[in-house]
PDB file of C-alpha atoms in Angstrom:
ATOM      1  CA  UNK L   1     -59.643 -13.030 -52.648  1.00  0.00           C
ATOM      2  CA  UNK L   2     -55.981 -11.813 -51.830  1.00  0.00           C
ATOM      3  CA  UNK L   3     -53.283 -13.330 -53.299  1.00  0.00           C
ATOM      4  CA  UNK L   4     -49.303 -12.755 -52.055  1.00  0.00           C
ATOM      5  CA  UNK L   5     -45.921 -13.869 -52.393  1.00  0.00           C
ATOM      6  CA  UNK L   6     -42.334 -13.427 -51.488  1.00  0.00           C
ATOM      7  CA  UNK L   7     -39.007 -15.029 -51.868  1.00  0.00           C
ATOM      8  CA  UNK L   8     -37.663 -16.566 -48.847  1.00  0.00           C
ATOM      9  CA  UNK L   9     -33.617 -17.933 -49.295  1.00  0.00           C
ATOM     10  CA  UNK L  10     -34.833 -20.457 -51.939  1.00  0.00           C
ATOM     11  CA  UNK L  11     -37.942 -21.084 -51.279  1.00  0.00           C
ATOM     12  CA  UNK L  12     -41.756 -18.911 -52.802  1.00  0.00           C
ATOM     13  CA  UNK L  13     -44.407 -18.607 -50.353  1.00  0.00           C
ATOM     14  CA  UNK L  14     -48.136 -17.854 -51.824  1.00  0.00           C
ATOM     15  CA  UNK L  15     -50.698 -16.635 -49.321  1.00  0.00           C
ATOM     16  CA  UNK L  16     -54.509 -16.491 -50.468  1.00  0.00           C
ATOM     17  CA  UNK L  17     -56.837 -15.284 -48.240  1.00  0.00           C
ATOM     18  CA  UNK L  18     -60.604 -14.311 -47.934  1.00  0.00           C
ATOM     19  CA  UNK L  19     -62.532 -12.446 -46.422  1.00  0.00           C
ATOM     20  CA  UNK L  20     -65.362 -14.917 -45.513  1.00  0.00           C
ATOM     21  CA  UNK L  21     -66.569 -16.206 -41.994  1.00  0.00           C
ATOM     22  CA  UNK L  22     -62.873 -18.321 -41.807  1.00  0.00           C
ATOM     23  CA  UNK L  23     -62.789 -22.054 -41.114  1.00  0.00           C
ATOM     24  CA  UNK L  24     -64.588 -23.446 -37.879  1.00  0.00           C
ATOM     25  CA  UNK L  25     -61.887 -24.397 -35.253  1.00  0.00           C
ATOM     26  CA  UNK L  26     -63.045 -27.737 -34.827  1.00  0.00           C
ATOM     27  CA  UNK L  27     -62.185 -28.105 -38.654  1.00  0.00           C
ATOM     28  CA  UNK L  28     -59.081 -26.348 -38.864  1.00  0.00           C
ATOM     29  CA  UNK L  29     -57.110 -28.821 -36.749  1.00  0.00           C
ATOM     30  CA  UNK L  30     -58.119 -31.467 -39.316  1.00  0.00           C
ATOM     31  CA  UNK L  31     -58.704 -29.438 -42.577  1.00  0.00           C
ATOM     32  CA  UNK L  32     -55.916 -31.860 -44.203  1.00  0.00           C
ATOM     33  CA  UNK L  33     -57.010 -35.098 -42.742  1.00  0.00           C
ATOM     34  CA  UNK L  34     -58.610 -37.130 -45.553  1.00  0.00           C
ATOM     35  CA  UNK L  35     -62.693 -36.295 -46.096  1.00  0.00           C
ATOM     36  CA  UNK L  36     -62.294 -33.759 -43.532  1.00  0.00           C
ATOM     37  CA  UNK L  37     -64.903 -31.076 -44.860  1.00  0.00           C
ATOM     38  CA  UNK L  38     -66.833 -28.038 -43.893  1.00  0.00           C
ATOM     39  CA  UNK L  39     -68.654 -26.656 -46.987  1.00  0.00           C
ATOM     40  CA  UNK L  40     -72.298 -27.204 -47.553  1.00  0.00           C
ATOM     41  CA  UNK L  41     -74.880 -26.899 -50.265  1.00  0.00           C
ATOM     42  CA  UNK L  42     -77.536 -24.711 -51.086  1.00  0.00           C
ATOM     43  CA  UNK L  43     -81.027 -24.983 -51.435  1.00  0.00           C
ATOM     44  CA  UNK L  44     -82.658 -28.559 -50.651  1.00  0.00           C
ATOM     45  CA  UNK L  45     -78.909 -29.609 -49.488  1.00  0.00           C
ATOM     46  CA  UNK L  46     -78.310 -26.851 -47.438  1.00  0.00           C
ATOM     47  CA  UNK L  47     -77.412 -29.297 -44.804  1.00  0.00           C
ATOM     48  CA  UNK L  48     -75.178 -31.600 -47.115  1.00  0.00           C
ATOM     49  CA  UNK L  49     -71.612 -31.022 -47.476  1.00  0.00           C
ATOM     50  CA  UNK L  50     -69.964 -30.504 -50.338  1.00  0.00           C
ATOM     51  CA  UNK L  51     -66.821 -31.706 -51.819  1.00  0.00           C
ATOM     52  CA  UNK L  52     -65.266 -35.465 -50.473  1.00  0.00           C
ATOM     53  CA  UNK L  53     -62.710 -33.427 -48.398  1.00  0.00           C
ATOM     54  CA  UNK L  54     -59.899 -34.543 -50.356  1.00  0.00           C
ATOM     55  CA  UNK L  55     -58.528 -31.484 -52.171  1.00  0.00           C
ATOM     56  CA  UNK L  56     -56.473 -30.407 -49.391  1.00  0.00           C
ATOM     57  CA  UNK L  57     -55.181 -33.576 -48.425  1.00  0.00           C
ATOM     58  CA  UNK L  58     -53.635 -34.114 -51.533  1.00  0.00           C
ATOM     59  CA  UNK L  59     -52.483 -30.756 -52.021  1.00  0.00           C
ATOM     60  CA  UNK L  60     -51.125 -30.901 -48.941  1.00  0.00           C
ATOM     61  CA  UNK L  61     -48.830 -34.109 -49.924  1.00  0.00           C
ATOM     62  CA  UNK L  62     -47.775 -33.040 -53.386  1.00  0.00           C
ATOM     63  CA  UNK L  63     -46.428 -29.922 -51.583  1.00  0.00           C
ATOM     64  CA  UNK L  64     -44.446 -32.661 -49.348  1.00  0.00           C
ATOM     65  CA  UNK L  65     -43.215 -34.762 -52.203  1.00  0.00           C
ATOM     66  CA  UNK L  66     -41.563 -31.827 -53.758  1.00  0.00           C
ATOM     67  CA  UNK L  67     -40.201 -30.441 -50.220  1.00  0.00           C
ATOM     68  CA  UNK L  68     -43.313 -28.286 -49.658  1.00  0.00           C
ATOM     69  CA  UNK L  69     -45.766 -27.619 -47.120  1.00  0.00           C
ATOM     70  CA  UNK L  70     -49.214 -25.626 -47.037  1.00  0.00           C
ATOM     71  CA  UNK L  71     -50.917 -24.274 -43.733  1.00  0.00           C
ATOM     72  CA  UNK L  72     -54.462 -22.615 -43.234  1.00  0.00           C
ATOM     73  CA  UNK L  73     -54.979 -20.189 -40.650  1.00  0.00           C
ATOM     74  CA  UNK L  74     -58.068 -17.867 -39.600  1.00  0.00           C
ATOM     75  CA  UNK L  75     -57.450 -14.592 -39.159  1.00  0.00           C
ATOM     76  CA  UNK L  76     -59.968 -12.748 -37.103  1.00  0.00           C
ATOM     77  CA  UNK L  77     -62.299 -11.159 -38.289  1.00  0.00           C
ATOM     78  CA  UNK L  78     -61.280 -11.440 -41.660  1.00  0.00           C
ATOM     79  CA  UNK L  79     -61.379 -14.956 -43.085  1.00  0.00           C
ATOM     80  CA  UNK L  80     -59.301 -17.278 -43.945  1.00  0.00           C
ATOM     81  CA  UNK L  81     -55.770 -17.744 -44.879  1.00  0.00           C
ATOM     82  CA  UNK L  82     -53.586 -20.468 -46.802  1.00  0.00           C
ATOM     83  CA  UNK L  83     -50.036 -20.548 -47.447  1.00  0.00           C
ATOM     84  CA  UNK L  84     -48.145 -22.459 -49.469  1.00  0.00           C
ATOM     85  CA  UNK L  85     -44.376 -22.967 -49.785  1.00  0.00           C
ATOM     86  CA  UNK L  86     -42.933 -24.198 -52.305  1.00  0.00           C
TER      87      UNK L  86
END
């Protein structure tokens, strides 16, 4: 993991990125939709995903409440990226 951040007039911006296989796109137009998901298990639940897919979507409107937002992008060939702004 990567983490970043920089002052921008009065706002902080945190980036953490990866360097996994990224998000599918088919996922990353909804990743903050409510039990939107793309993680799976291992073994016998290989198959099964993971998580409810809530995380995000409540991250995503606490960072609103307070005047925040939070975006996820891939970025090619090395994973994925979130940033947060706070």
């Amino acid at each position: 993991l990567r983490f970043a951040g920089e002052g921008r007039g009065e706002a902080l911006i945190l980036r953490v990125s990866d360097t996994g296989p990224g998000i599918p796109g088919e996922v990353l137009d909804r990743l903050f939709e409510p039990f939107v998901t793309h993680r799976i298990g291992e073994g016998d639940d290989f198959a099964a995903p993971r998580g409810t897919g809530l995380g995000l979507c409540i991250c995503r409107d606490l960072l609103r409440a307070a005047g925040g937002a939070i975006t996820a992008r891939n970025t090619p060939g090395s994973g994925a990226t979130f940033e947060l702004t706070i």
